[in-house]
């Protein structure tokens, strides 16, 4: 059974930082590209950051220079370090594991950026 379990969300003030974690099980983690997506109320789910199985990364323009995605294959975990948070970063953040023919999602973790 595949599981992706996110943690690390919460309430933070504008300008603050959070680190999200996503622990995977039931998959050969190193075979998967891992990504973070987010969905704000009334909006479609959008890609935030992605890291390939080889470690290449790409980011949404809105988070470049503020967010960093990384992975620890020994721990089957992907991280999203979020700095200089803005109110518009408020959303539910979802972890994604993607292979050619397979995609899995976590249950999401809420991030609220507010003073």
PDB file of N, CA and C in Angstrom:
ATOM      1  N   UNK A   1       0.845  -1.185   0.000  1.00  0.00           N
ATOM      2  CA  UNK A   1       0.000   0.000   0.000  1.00  0.00           C
ATOM      3  C   UNK A   1       0.887   1.245   0.000  1.00  0.00           C
ATOM      4  N   UNK A   2       0.654   2.113  -0.970  1.00  0.00           N
ATOM      5  CA  UNK A   2       1.442   3.333  -1.081  1.00  0.00           C
ATOM      6  C   UNK A   2       0.903   4.387  -0.129  1.00  0.00           C
ATOM      7  N   UNK A   3       1.801   5.019   0.586  1.00  0.00           N
ATOM      8  CA  UNK A   3       1.416   6.125   1.459  1.00  0.00           C
ATOM      9  C   UNK A   3       2.409   7.268   1.311  1.00  0.00           C
ATOM     10  N   UNK A   4       1.878   8.459   1.191  1.00  0.00           N
ATOM     11  CA  UNK A   4       2.667   9.681   1.253  1.00  0.00           C
ATOM     12  C   UNK A   4       2.077  10.509   2.394  1.00  0.00           C
ATOM     13  N   UNK A   5       2.873  10.782   3.396  1.00  0.00           N
ATOM     14  CA  UNK A   5       2.375  11.456   4.591  1.00  0.00           C
ATOM     15  C   UNK A   5       3.107  12.780   4.762  1.00  0.00           C
ATOM     16  N   UNK A   6       2.354  13.868   4.606  1.00  0.00           N
ATOM     17  CA  UNK A   6       2.923  15.204   4.756  1.00  0.00           C
ATOM     18  C   UNK A   6       2.855  15.661   6.203  1.00  0.00           C
ATOM     19  N   UNK A   7       3.768  16.523   6.555  1.00  0.00           N
ATOM     20  CA  UNK A   7       3.763  17.160   7.863  1.00  0.00           C
ATOM     21  C   UNK A   7       4.487  18.495   7.761  1.00  0.00           C
ATOM     22  N   UNK A   8       4.302  19.318   8.782  1.00  0.00           N
ATOM     23  CA  UNK A   8       5.030  20.572   8.850  1.00  0.00           C
ATOM     24  C   UNK A   8       4.235  21.816   8.536  1.00  0.00           C
ATOM     25  N   UNK A   9       2.986  21.659   8.141  1.00  0.00           N
ATOM     26  CA  UNK A   9       2.169  22.836   7.871  1.00  0.00           C
ATOM     27  C   UNK A   9       1.775  23.547   9.149  1.00  0.00           C
ATOM     28  N   UNK A  10       1.160  24.700   8.974  1.00  0.00           N
ATOM     29  CA  UNK A  10       0.713  25.454  10.135  1.00  0.00           C
ATOM     30  C   UNK A  10       0.487  26.905   9.808  1.00  0.00           C
ATOM     31  N   UNK A  11       0.371  27.687  10.859  1.00  0.00           N
ATOM     32  CA  UNK A  11       0.151  29.129  10.751  1.00  0.00           C
ATOM     33  C   UNK A  11       1.480  29.851  10.941  1.00  0.00           C
ATOM     34  N   UNK A  12       1.788  30.751  10.028  1.00  0.00           N
ATOM     35  CA  UNK A  12       3.031  31.508  10.115  1.00  0.00           C
ATOM     36  C   UNK A  12       2.777  32.938   9.671  1.00  0.00           C
ATOM     37  N   UNK A  13       3.525  33.860  10.220  1.00  0.00           N
ATOM     38  CA  UNK A  13       3.373  35.259   9.840  1.00  0.00           C
ATOM     39  C   UNK A  13       4.065  35.538   8.504  1.00  0.00           C
ATOM     40  N   UNK A  14       3.613  36.542   7.791  1.00  0.00           N
ATOM     41  CA  UNK A  14       4.301  36.930   6.556  1.00  0.00           C
ATOM     42  C   UNK A  14       5.780  37.177   6.816  1.00  0.00           C
ATOM     43  N   UNK A  15       6.615  36.684   5.906  1.00  0.00           N
ATOM     44  CA  UNK A  15       8.054  36.786   6.078  1.00  0.00           C
ATOM     45  C   UNK A  15       8.670  35.623   6.814  1.00  0.00           C
ATOM     46  N   UNK A  16       7.847  34.783   7.384  1.00  0.00           N
ATOM     47  CA  UNK A  16       8.335  33.640   8.142  1.00  0.00           C
ATOM     48  C   UNK A  16       8.692  32.453   7.276  1.00  0.00           C
ATOM     49  N   UNK A  17       9.054  31.360   7.945  1.00  0.00           N
ATOM     50  CA  UNK A  17       9.494  30.149   7.253  1.00  0.00           C
ATOM     51  C   UNK A  17       8.786  28.923   7.808  1.00  0.00           C
ATOM     52  N   UNK A  18       8.653  27.933   6.943  1.00  0.00           N
ATOM     53  CA  UNK A  18       8.163  26.610   7.321  1.00  0.00           C
ATOM     54  C   UNK A  18       8.919  25.579   6.501  1.00  0.00           C
ATOM     55  N   UNK A  19       9.040  24.389   7.053  1.00  0.00           N
ATOM     56  CA  UNK A  19       9.579  23.276   6.278  1.00  0.00           C
ATOM     57  C   UNK A  19       8.563  22.143   6.266  1.00  0.00           C
ATOM     58  N   UNK A  20       8.132  21.792   5.081  1.00  0.00           N
ATOM     59  CA  UNK A  20       7.233  20.659   4.906  1.00  0.00           C
ATOM     60  C   UNK A  20       8.029  19.394   4.644  1.00  0.00           C
ATOM     61  N   UNK A  21       7.514  18.288   5.152  1.00  0.00           N
ATOM     62  CA  UNK A  21       8.128  16.977   4.914  1.00  0.00           C
ATOM     63  C   UNK A  21       7.074  16.034   4.342  1.00  0.00           C
ATOM     64  N   UNK A  22       7.534  15.106   3.540  1.00  0.00           N
ATOM     65  CA  UNK A  22       6.648  14.077   2.991  1.00  0.00           C
ATOM     66  C   UNK A  22       7.391  12.761   3.028  1.00  0.00           C
ATOM     67  N   UNK A  23       6.878  11.851   3.828  1.00  0.00           N
ATOM     68  CA  UNK A  23       7.498  10.538   3.961  1.00  0.00           C
ATOM     69  C   UNK A  23       6.730   9.526   3.112  1.00  0.00           C
ATOM     70  N   UNK A  24       7.453   8.827   2.250  1.00  0.00           N
ATOM     71  CA  UNK A  24       6.828   7.845   1.371  1.00  0.00           C
ATOM     72  C   UNK A  24       7.083   6.425   1.824  1.00  0.00           C
ATOM     73  N   UNK A  25       6.100   5.571   1.584  1.00  0.00           N
ATOM     74  CA  UNK A  25       6.251   4.147   1.846  1.00  0.00           C
ATOM     75  C   UNK A  25       5.453   3.376   0.808  1.00  0.00           C
ATOM     76  N   UNK A  26       5.852   2.127   0.599  1.00  0.00           N
ATOM     77  CA  UNK A  26       5.141   1.299  -0.369  1.00  0.00           C
ATOM     78  C   UNK A  26       5.577   1.508  -1.803  1.00  0.00           C
ATOM     79  N   UNK A  27       6.584   2.367  -2.020  1.00  0.00           N
ATOM     80  CA  UNK A  27       7.123   2.588  -3.359  1.00  0.00           C
ATOM     81  C   UNK A  27       8.646   2.514  -3.294  1.00  0.00           C
ATOM     82  N   UNK A  28       9.259   2.262  -4.449  1.00  0.00           N
ATOM     83  CA  UNK A  28      10.712   2.373  -4.534  1.00  0.00           C
ATOM     84  C   UNK A  28      11.002   3.849  -4.745  1.00  0.00           C
ATOM     85  N   UNK A  29      11.270   4.531  -3.665  1.00  0.00           N
ATOM     86  CA  UNK A  29      11.304   5.997  -3.635  1.00  0.00           C
ATOM     87  C   UNK A  29      12.247   6.562  -4.690  1.00  0.00           C
ATOM     88  N   UNK A  30      13.385   5.917  -4.868  1.00  0.00           N
ATOM     89  CA  UNK A  30      14.386   6.452  -5.787  1.00  0.00           C
ATOM     90  C   UNK A  30      13.942   6.407  -7.236  1.00  0.00           C
ATOM     91  N   UNK A  31      12.895   5.668  -7.548  1.00  0.00           N
ATOM     92  CA  UNK A  31      12.397   5.577  -8.924  1.00  0.00           C
ATOM     93  C   UNK A  31      11.429   6.692  -9.293  1.00  0.00           C
ATOM     94  N   UNK A  32      11.068   7.507  -8.299  1.00  0.00           N
ATOM     95  CA  UNK A  32      10.005   8.480  -8.496  1.00  0.00           C
ATOM     96  C   UNK A  32      10.526   9.909  -8.475  1.00  0.00           C
ATOM     97  N   UNK A  33      10.004  10.714  -9.387  1.00  0.00           N
ATOM     98  CA  UNK A  33      10.113  12.156  -9.234  1.00  0.00           C
ATOM     99  C   UNK A  33       9.128  12.568  -8.143  1.00  0.00           C
ATOM    100  N   UNK A  34       9.537  13.499  -7.310  1.00  0.00           N
ATOM    101  CA  UNK A  34       8.694  13.950  -6.200  1.00  0.00           C
ATOM    102  C   UNK A  34       8.354  15.425  -6.392  1.00  0.00           C
ATOM    103  N   UNK A  35       7.151  15.757  -6.034  1.00  0.00           N
ATOM    104  CA  UNK A  35       6.740  17.141  -6.219  1.00  0.00           C
ATOM    105  C   UNK A  35       5.871  17.633  -5.082  1.00  0.00           C
ATOM    106  N   UNK A  36       5.831  18.938  -4.992  1.00  0.00           N
ATOM    107  CA  UNK A  36       4.899  19.616  -4.086  1.00  0.00           C
ATOM    108  C   UNK A  36       3.955  20.453  -4.939  1.00  0.00           C
ATOM    109  N   UNK A  37       2.677  20.286  -4.673  1.00  0.00           N
ATOM    110  CA  UNK A  37       1.636  21.062  -5.319  1.00  0.00           C
ATOM    111  C   UNK A  37       0.869  21.790  -4.225  1.00  0.00           C
ATOM    112  N   UNK A  38       0.105  22.786  -4.626  1.00  0.00           N
ATOM    113  CA  UNK A  38      -0.741  23.470  -3.661  1.00  0.00           C
ATOM    114  C   UNK A  38      -2.062  23.847  -4.303  1.00  0.00           C
ATOM    115  N   UNK A  39      -3.048  23.987  -3.450  1.00  0.00           N
ATOM    116  CA  UNK A  39      -4.377  24.388  -3.913  1.00  0.00           C
ATOM    117  C   UNK A  39      -4.979  25.332  -2.898  1.00  0.00           C
ATOM    118  N   UNK A  40      -5.233  26.547  -3.352  1.00  0.00           N
ATOM    119  CA  UNK A  40      -5.914  27.540  -2.536  1.00  0.00           C
ATOM    120  C   UNK A  40      -7.409  27.484  -2.830  1.00  0.00           C
ATOM    121  N   UNK A  41      -8.247  27.924  -1.909  1.00  0.00           N
ATOM    122  CA  UNK A  41      -9.697  27.890  -2.125  1.00  0.00           C
ATOM    123  C   UNK A  41     -10.090  28.600  -3.416  1.00  0.00           C
ATOM    124  N   UNK A  42     -10.874  27.910  -4.226  1.00  0.00           N
ATOM    125  CA  UNK A  42     -11.328  28.491  -5.474  1.00  0.00           C
ATOM    126  C   UNK A  42     -10.355  28.399  -6.617  1.00  0.00           C
ATOM    127  N   UNK A  43      -9.180  27.857  -6.344  1.00  0.00           N
ATOM    128  CA  UNK A  43      -8.139  27.759  -7.380  1.00  0.00           C
ATOM    129  C   UNK A  43      -7.872  26.305  -7.742  1.00  0.00           C
ATOM    130  N   UNK A  44      -7.267  26.131  -8.905  1.00  0.00           N
ATOM    131  CA  UNK A  44      -6.839  24.794  -9.298  1.00  0.00           C
ATOM    132  C   UNK A  44      -5.552  24.425  -8.570  1.00  0.00           C
ATOM    133  N   UNK A  45      -5.317  23.139  -8.475  1.00  0.00           N
ATOM    134  CA  UNK A  45      -4.068  22.667  -7.902  1.00  0.00           C
ATOM    135  C   UNK A  45      -2.932  23.036  -8.855  1.00  0.00           C
ATOM    136  N   UNK A  46      -1.845  23.556  -8.295  1.00  0.00           N
ATOM    137  CA  UNK A  46      -0.734  23.992  -9.124  1.00  0.00           C
ATOM    138  C   UNK A  46       0.586  23.419  -8.614  1.00  0.00           C
ATOM    139  N   UNK A  47       1.495  23.225  -9.541  1.00  0.00           N
ATOM    140  CA  UNK A  47       2.818  22.749  -9.180  1.00  0.00           C
ATOM    141  C   UNK A  47       3.588  23.859  -8.477  1.00  0.00           C
ATOM    142  N   UNK A  48       4.213  23.513  -7.361  1.00  0.00           N
ATOM    143  CA  UNK A  48       5.073  24.444  -6.635  1.00  0.00           C
ATOM    144  C   UNK A  48       6.531  24.154  -6.945  1.00  0.00           C
ATOM    145  N   UNK A  49       6.921  22.893  -6.776  1.00  0.00           N
ATOM    146  CA  UNK A  49       8.318  22.504  -6.998  1.00  0.00           C
ATOM    147  C   UNK A  49       8.365  21.015  -7.269  1.00  0.00           C
ATOM    148  N   UNK A  50       9.394  20.626  -8.004  1.00  0.00           N
ATOM    149  CA  UNK A  50       9.535  19.231  -8.378  1.00  0.00           C
ATOM    150  C   UNK A  50      11.005  18.869  -8.358  1.00  0.00           C
ATOM    151  N   UNK A  51      11.290  17.634  -7.939  1.00  0.00           N
ATOM    152  CA  UNK A  51      12.668  17.145  -7.962  1.00  0.00           C
ATOM    153  C   UNK A  51      12.658  15.764  -8.604  1.00  0.00           C
ATOM    154  N   UNK A  52      13.511  15.586  -9.590  1.00  0.00           N
ATOM    155  CA  UNK A  52      13.551  14.318 -10.303  1.00  0.00           C
ATOM    156  C   UNK A  52      14.253  13.258  -9.472  1.00  0.00           C
ATOM    157  N   UNK A  53      14.195  12.034  -9.958  1.00  0.00           N
ATOM    158  CA  UNK A  53      14.892  10.960  -9.258  1.00  0.00           C
ATOM    159  C   UNK A  53      16.400  11.213  -9.241  1.00  0.00           C
ATOM    160  N   UNK A  54      16.882  11.964 -10.213  1.00  0.00           N
ATOM    161  CA  UNK A  54      18.302  12.283 -10.269  1.00  0.00           C
ATOM    162  C   UNK A  54      18.690  13.549  -9.544  1.00  0.00           C
ATOM    163  N   UNK A  55      17.685  14.261  -9.011  1.00  0.00           N
ATOM    164  CA  UNK A  55      17.989  15.449  -8.221  1.00  0.00           C
ATOM    165  C   UNK A  55      17.801  16.778  -8.931  1.00  0.00           C
ATOM    166  N   UNK A  56      17.384  16.755 -10.192  1.00  0.00           N
ATOM    167  CA  UNK A  56      17.121  18.018 -10.885  1.00  0.00           C
ATOM    168  C   UNK A  56      15.840  18.641 -10.341  1.00  0.00           C
ATOM    169  N   UNK A  57      15.845  19.955 -10.245  1.00  0.00           N
ATOM    170  CA  UNK A  57      14.703  20.647  -9.647  1.00  0.00           C
ATOM    171  C   UNK A  57      14.108  21.672 -10.600  1.00  0.00           C
ATOM    172  N   UNK A  58      12.839  21.930 -10.424  1.00  0.00           N
ATOM    173  CA  UNK A  58      12.208  23.066 -11.080  1.00  0.00           C
ATOM    174  C   UNK A  58      11.131  23.631 -10.163  1.00  0.00           C
ATOM    175  N   UNK A  59      10.878  24.923 -10.355  1.00  0.00           N
ATOM    176  CA  UNK A  59      10.007  25.675  -9.450  1.00  0.00           C
ATOM    177  C   UNK A  59       9.010  26.526 -10.224  1.00  0.00           C
ATOM    178  N   UNK A  60       7.878  26.748  -9.598  1.00  0.00           N
ATOM    179  CA  UNK A  60       6.966  27.748 -10.120  1.00  0.00           C
ATOM    180  C   UNK A  60       7.632  29.118 -10.001  1.00  0.00           C
ATOM    181  N   UNK A  61       7.351  29.987 -10.947  1.00  0.00           N
ATOM    182  CA  UNK A  61       7.966  31.319 -10.924  1.00  0.00           C
ATOM    183  C   UNK A  61       7.650  32.059  -9.622  1.00  0.00           C
ATOM    184  N   UNK A  62       6.476  31.819  -9.087  1.00  0.00           N
ATOM    185  CA  UNK A  62       6.031  32.555  -7.901  1.00  0.00           C
ATOM    186  C   UNK A  62       6.821  32.207  -6.644  1.00  0.00           C
ATOM    187  N   UNK A  63       7.551  31.094  -6.670  1.00  0.00           N
ATOM    188  CA  UNK A  63       8.281  30.680  -5.464  1.00  0.00           C
ATOM    189  C   UNK A  63       9.790  30.634  -5.676  1.00  0.00           C
ATOM    190  N   UNK A  64      10.244  30.881  -6.879  1.00  0.00           N
ATOM    191  CA  UNK A  64      11.681  30.844  -7.146  1.00  0.00           C
ATOM    192  C   UNK A  64      12.423  31.807  -6.239  1.00  0.00           C
ATOM    193  N   UNK A  65      13.512  31.324  -5.664  1.00  0.00           N
ATOM    194  CA  UNK A  65      14.319  32.142  -4.777  1.00  0.00           C
ATOM    195  C   UNK A  65      13.831  32.154  -3.335  1.00  0.00           C
ATOM    196  N   UNK A  66      12.634  31.614  -3.103  1.00  0.00           N
ATOM    197  CA  UNK A  66      12.093  31.578  -1.735  1.00  0.00           C
ATOM    198  C   UNK A  66      11.932  30.146  -1.218  1.00  0.00           C
ATOM    199  N   UNK A  67      11.592  29.230  -2.100  1.00  0.00           N
ATOM    200  CA  UNK A  67      11.345  27.829  -1.717  1.00  0.00           C
ATOM    201  C   UNK A  67      12.459  26.950  -2.253  1.00  0.00           C
ATOM    202  N   UNK A  68      12.761  25.895  -1.505  1.00  0.00           N
ATOM    203  CA  UNK A  68      13.760  24.915  -1.930  1.00  0.00           C
ATOM    204  C   UNK A  68      13.227  23.512  -1.698  1.00  0.00           C
ATOM    205  N   UNK A  69      13.253  22.706  -2.744  1.00  0.00           N
ATOM    206  CA  UNK A  69      12.849  21.312  -2.623  1.00  0.00           C
ATOM    207  C   UNK A  69      14.110  20.451  -2.539  1.00  0.00           C
ATOM    208  N   UNK A  70      14.036  19.421  -1.711  1.00  0.00           N
ATOM    209  CA  UNK A  70      15.167  18.491  -1.577  1.00  0.00           C
ATOM    210  C   UNK A  70      14.614  17.121  -1.237  1.00  0.00           C
ATOM    211  N   UNK A  71      15.450  16.127  -1.397  1.00  0.00           N
ATOM    212  CA  UNK A  71      15.020  14.771  -1.069  1.00  0.00           C
ATOM    213  C   UNK A  71      16.143  14.034  -0.360  1.00  0.00           C
ATOM    214  N   UNK A  72      15.740  13.157   0.556  1.00  0.00           N
ATOM    215  CA  UNK A  72      16.669  12.276   1.258  1.00  0.00           C
ATOM    216  C   UNK A  72      16.215  10.853   0.946  1.00  0.00           C
ATOM    217  N   UNK A  73      16.860  10.241  -0.003  1.00  0.00           N
ATOM    218  CA  UNK A  73      16.429   8.915  -0.444  1.00  0.00           C
ATOM    219  C   UNK A  73      16.621   7.853   0.637  1.00  0.00           C
ATOM    220  N   UNK A  74      17.575   8.061   1.509  1.00  0.00           N
ATOM    221  CA  UNK A  74      17.794   7.110   2.599  1.00  0.00           C
ATOM    222  C   UNK A  74      16.611   7.099   3.570  1.00  0.00           C
ATOM    223  N   UNK A  75      15.913   8.233   3.646  1.00  0.00           N
ATOM    224  CA  UNK A  75      14.772   8.345   4.549  1.00  0.00           C
ATOM    225  C   UNK A  75      13.442   8.309   3.802  1.00  0.00           C
ATOM    226  N   UNK A  76      13.495   8.116   2.480  1.00  0.00           N
ATOM    227  CA  UNK A  76      12.265   8.115   1.673  1.00  0.00           C
ATOM    228  C   UNK A  76      11.437   9.379   1.934  1.00  0.00           C
ATOM    229  N   UNK A  77      12.109  10.504   1.986  1.00  0.00           N
ATOM    230  CA  UNK A  77      11.449  11.748   2.363  1.00  0.00           C
ATOM    231  C   UNK A  77      11.835  12.877   1.415  1.00  0.00           C
ATOM    232  N   UNK A  78      10.850  13.691   1.098  1.00  0.00           N
ATOM    233  CA  UNK A  78      11.083  14.907   0.324  1.00  0.00           C
ATOM    234  C   UNK A  78      10.675  16.092   1.186  1.00  0.00           C
ATOM    235  N   UNK A  79      11.403  17.171   1.026  1.00  0.00           N
ATOM    236  CA  UNK A  79      11.189  18.363   1.853  1.00  0.00           C
ATOM    237  C   UNK A  79      10.879  19.571   0.975  1.00  0.00           C
ATOM    238  N   UNK A  80      10.196  20.517   1.569  1.00  0.00           N
ATOM    239  CA  UNK A  80      10.009  21.814   0.930  1.00  0.00           C
ATOM    240  C   UNK A  80      10.297  22.878   1.978  1.00  0.00           C
ATOM    241  N   UNK A  81      11.429  23.536   1.830  1.00  0.00           N
ATOM    242  CA  UNK A  81      11.778  24.652   2.705  1.00  0.00           C
ATOM    243  C   UNK A  81      11.171  25.908   2.116  1.00  0.00           C
ATOM    244  N   UNK A  82      10.341  26.566   2.889  1.00  0.00           N
ATOM    245  CA  UNK A  82       9.632  27.755   2.426  1.00  0.00           C
ATOM    246  C   UNK A  82      10.062  28.949   3.264  1.00  0.00           C
ATOM    247  N   UNK A  83      10.687  29.906   2.631  1.00  0.00           N
ATOM    248  CA  UNK A  83      11.136  31.131   3.294  1.00  0.00           C
ATOM    249  C   UNK A  83      10.410  32.336   2.727  1.00  0.00           C
ATOM    250  N   UNK A  84      10.478  33.431   3.443  1.00  0.00           N
ATOM    251  CA  UNK A  84       9.864  34.690   3.002  1.00  0.00           C
ATOM    252  C   UNK A  84       8.425  34.468   2.569  1.00  0.00           C
ATOM    253  N   UNK A  85       7.687  33.792   3.411  1.00  0.00           N
ATOM    254  CA  UNK A  85       6.314  33.426   3.052  1.00  0.00           C
ATOM    255  C   UNK A  85       5.433  34.653   2.924  1.00  0.00           C
ATOM    256  N   UNK A  86       4.495  34.546   1.986  1.00  0.00           N
ATOM    257  CA  UNK A  86       3.557  35.618   1.695  1.00  0.00           C
ATOM    258  C   UNK A  86       2.133  35.107   1.905  1.00  0.00           C
ATOM    259  N   UNK A  87       1.218  36.036   2.050  1.00  0.00           N
ATOM    260  CA  UNK A  87      -0.183  35.652   2.229  1.00  0.00           C
ATOM    261  C   UNK A  87      -0.679  34.794   1.068  1.00  0.00           C
ATOM    262  N   UNK A  88      -0.192  35.082  -0.115  1.00  0.00           N
ATOM    263  CA  UNK A  88      -0.639  34.320  -1.290  1.00  0.00           C
ATOM    264  C   UNK A  88      -0.079  32.905  -1.341  1.00  0.00           C
ATOM    265  N   UNK A  89       0.793  32.553  -0.416  1.00  0.00           N
ATOM    266  CA  UNK A  89       1.257  31.170  -0.315  1.00  0.00           C
ATOM    267  C   UNK A  89       0.285  30.305   0.491  1.00  0.00           C
ATOM    268  N   UNK A  90      -0.717  30.918   1.064  1.00  0.00           N
ATOM    269  CA  UNK A  90      -1.710  30.179   1.827  1.00  0.00           C
ATOM    270  C   UNK A  90      -2.432  29.179   0.934  1.00  0.00           C
ATOM    271  N   UNK A  91      -2.415  27.905   1.342  1.00  0.00           N
ATOM    272  CA  UNK A  91      -3.011  26.844   0.528  1.00  0.00           C
ATOM    273  C   UNK A  91      -2.850  25.523   1.269  1.00  0.00           C
ATOM    274  N   UNK A  92      -3.499  24.512   0.747  1.00  0.00           N
ATOM    275  CA  UNK A  92      -3.193  23.141   1.150  1.00  0.00           C
ATOM    276  C   UNK A  92      -2.086  22.634   0.234  1.00  0.00           C
ATOM    277  N   UNK A  93      -1.034  22.122   0.839  1.00  0.00           N
ATOM    278  CA  UNK A  93       0.123  21.637   0.087  1.00  0.00           C
ATOM    279  C   UNK A  93       0.087  20.113   0.037  1.00  0.00           C
ATOM    280  N   UNK A  94       0.245  19.601  -1.177  1.00  0.00           N
ATOM    281  CA  UNK A  94       0.161  18.168  -1.420  1.00  0.00           C
ATOM    282  C   UNK A  94       1.495  17.633  -1.942  1.00  0.00           C
ATOM    283  N   UNK A  95       1.866  16.486  -1.444  1.00  0.00           N
ATOM    284  CA  UNK A  95       3.041  15.767  -1.926  1.00  0.00           C
ATOM    285  C   UNK A  95       2.607  14.837  -3.061  1.00  0.00           C
ATOM    286  N   UNK A  96       3.472  14.724  -4.052  1.00  0.00           N
ATOM    287  CA  UNK A  96       3.170  13.896  -5.221  1.00  0.00           C
ATOM    288  C   UNK A  96       4.382  13.044  -5.558  1.00  0.00           C
ATOM    289  N   UNK A  97       4.119  11.788  -5.866  1.00  0.00           N
ATOM    290  CA  UNK A  97       5.165  10.884  -6.366  1.00  0.00           C
ATOM    291  C   UNK A  97       4.760  10.480  -7.775  1.00  0.00           C
ATOM    292  N   UNK A  98       5.668  10.679  -8.724  1.00  0.00           N
ATOM    293  CA  UNK A  98       5.312  10.493 -10.122  1.00  0.00           C
ATOM    294  C   UNK A  98       6.324   9.596 -10.813  1.00  0.00           C
ATOM    295  N   UNK A  99       5.785   8.567 -11.484  1.00  0.00           N
ATOM    296  CA  UNK A  99       6.586   7.776 -12.387  1.00  0.00           C
ATOM    297  C   UNK A  99       5.877   7.848 -13.727  1.00  0.00           C
ATOM    298  N   UNK A 100       6.382   7.159 -14.733  1.00  0.00           N
ATOM    299  CA  UNK A 100       5.798   7.313 -16.059  1.00  0.00           C
ATOM    300  C   UNK A 100       4.300   7.014 -16.049  1.00  0.00           C
ATOM    301  N   UNK A 101       3.940   5.895 -15.462  1.00  0.00           N
ATOM    302  CA  UNK A 101       2.548   5.453 -15.539  1.00  0.00           C
ATOM    303  C   UNK A 101       1.817   5.537 -14.209  1.00  0.00           C
ATOM    304  N   UNK A 102       2.491   6.038 -13.196  1.00  0.00           N
ATOM    305  CA  UNK A 102       1.888   6.036 -11.861  1.00  0.00           C
ATOM    306  C   UNK A 102       2.071   7.399 -11.206  1.00  0.00           C
ATOM    307  N   UNK A 103       1.049   7.793 -10.458  1.00  0.00           N
ATOM    308  CA  UNK A 103       1.119   9.007  -9.658  1.00  0.00           C
ATOM    309  C   UNK A 103       0.372   8.771  -8.356  1.00  0.00           C
ATOM    310  N   UNK A 104       0.983   9.216  -7.287  1.00  0.00           N
ATOM    311  CA  UNK A 104       0.376   9.073  -5.966  1.00  0.00           C
ATOM    312  C   UNK A 104       0.379  10.427  -5.266  1.00  0.00           C
ATOM    313  N   UNK A 105      -0.616  10.601  -4.397  1.00  0.00           N
ATOM    314  CA  UNK A 105      -0.793  11.877  -3.696  1.00  0.00           C
ATOM    315  C   UNK A 105      -0.897  11.651  -2.202  1.00  0.00           C
ATOM    316  N   UNK A 106      -0.389  12.608  -1.444  1.00  0.00           N
ATOM    317  CA  UNK A 106      -0.613  12.637  -0.019  1.00  0.00           C
ATOM    318  C   UNK A 106      -1.948  13.283   0.292  1.00  0.00           C
ATOM    319  N   UNK A 107      -2.251  13.360   1.572  1.00  0.00           N
ATOM    320  CA  UNK A 107      -3.559  13.878   1.991  1.00  0.00           C
ATOM    321  C   UNK A 107      -3.562  15.399   2.109  1.00  0.00           C
ATOM    322  N   UNK A 108      -2.388  15.990   2.085  1.00  0.00           N
ATOM    323  CA  UNK A 108      -2.286  17.451   2.148  1.00  0.00           C
ATOM    324  C   UNK A 108      -2.020  17.972   3.548  1.00  0.00           C
ATOM    325  N   UNK A 109      -1.350  19.115   3.586  1.00  0.00           N
ATOM    326  CA  UNK A 109      -1.102  19.800   4.850  1.00  0.00           C
ATOM    327  C   UNK A 109      -1.372  21.288   4.641  1.00  0.00           C
ATOM    328  N   UNK A 110      -2.072  21.886   5.576  1.00  0.00           N
ATOM    329  CA  UNK A 110      -2.511  23.271   5.437  1.00  0.00           C
ATOM    330  C   UNK A 110      -1.397  24.230   5.828  1.00  0.00           C
ATOM    331  N   UNK A 111      -1.180  25.219   4.993  1.00  0.00           N
ATOM    332  CA  UNK A 111      -0.268  26.317   5.304  1.00  0.00           C
ATOM    333  C   UNK A 111      -1.070  27.612   5.268  1.00  0.00           C
ATOM    334  N   UNK A 112      -1.026  28.353   6.355  1.00  0.00           N
ATOM    335  CA  UNK A 112      -1.720  29.639   6.434  1.00  0.00           C
ATOM    336  C   UNK A 112      -0.694  30.707   6.764  1.00  0.00           C
ATOM    337  N   UNK A 113      -0.610  31.688   5.907  1.00  0.00           N
ATOM    338  CA  UNK A 113       0.314  32.808   6.122  1.00  0.00           C
ATOM    339  C   UNK A 113      -0.533  34.031   6.435  1.00  0.00           C
ATOM    340  N   UNK A 114      -0.454  34.458   7.684  1.00  0.00           N
ATOM    341  CA  UNK A 114      -1.316  35.546   8.128  1.00  0.00           C
ATOM    342  C   UNK A 114      -0.718  36.198   9.361  1.00  0.00           C
ATOM    343  N   UNK A 115      -0.966  37.496   9.479  1.00  0.00           N
ATOM    344  CA  UNK A 115      -0.532  38.214  10.671  1.00  0.00           C
ATOM    345  C   UNK A 115      -1.661  38.271  11.697  1.00  0.00           C
TER     346      UNK A 115
END
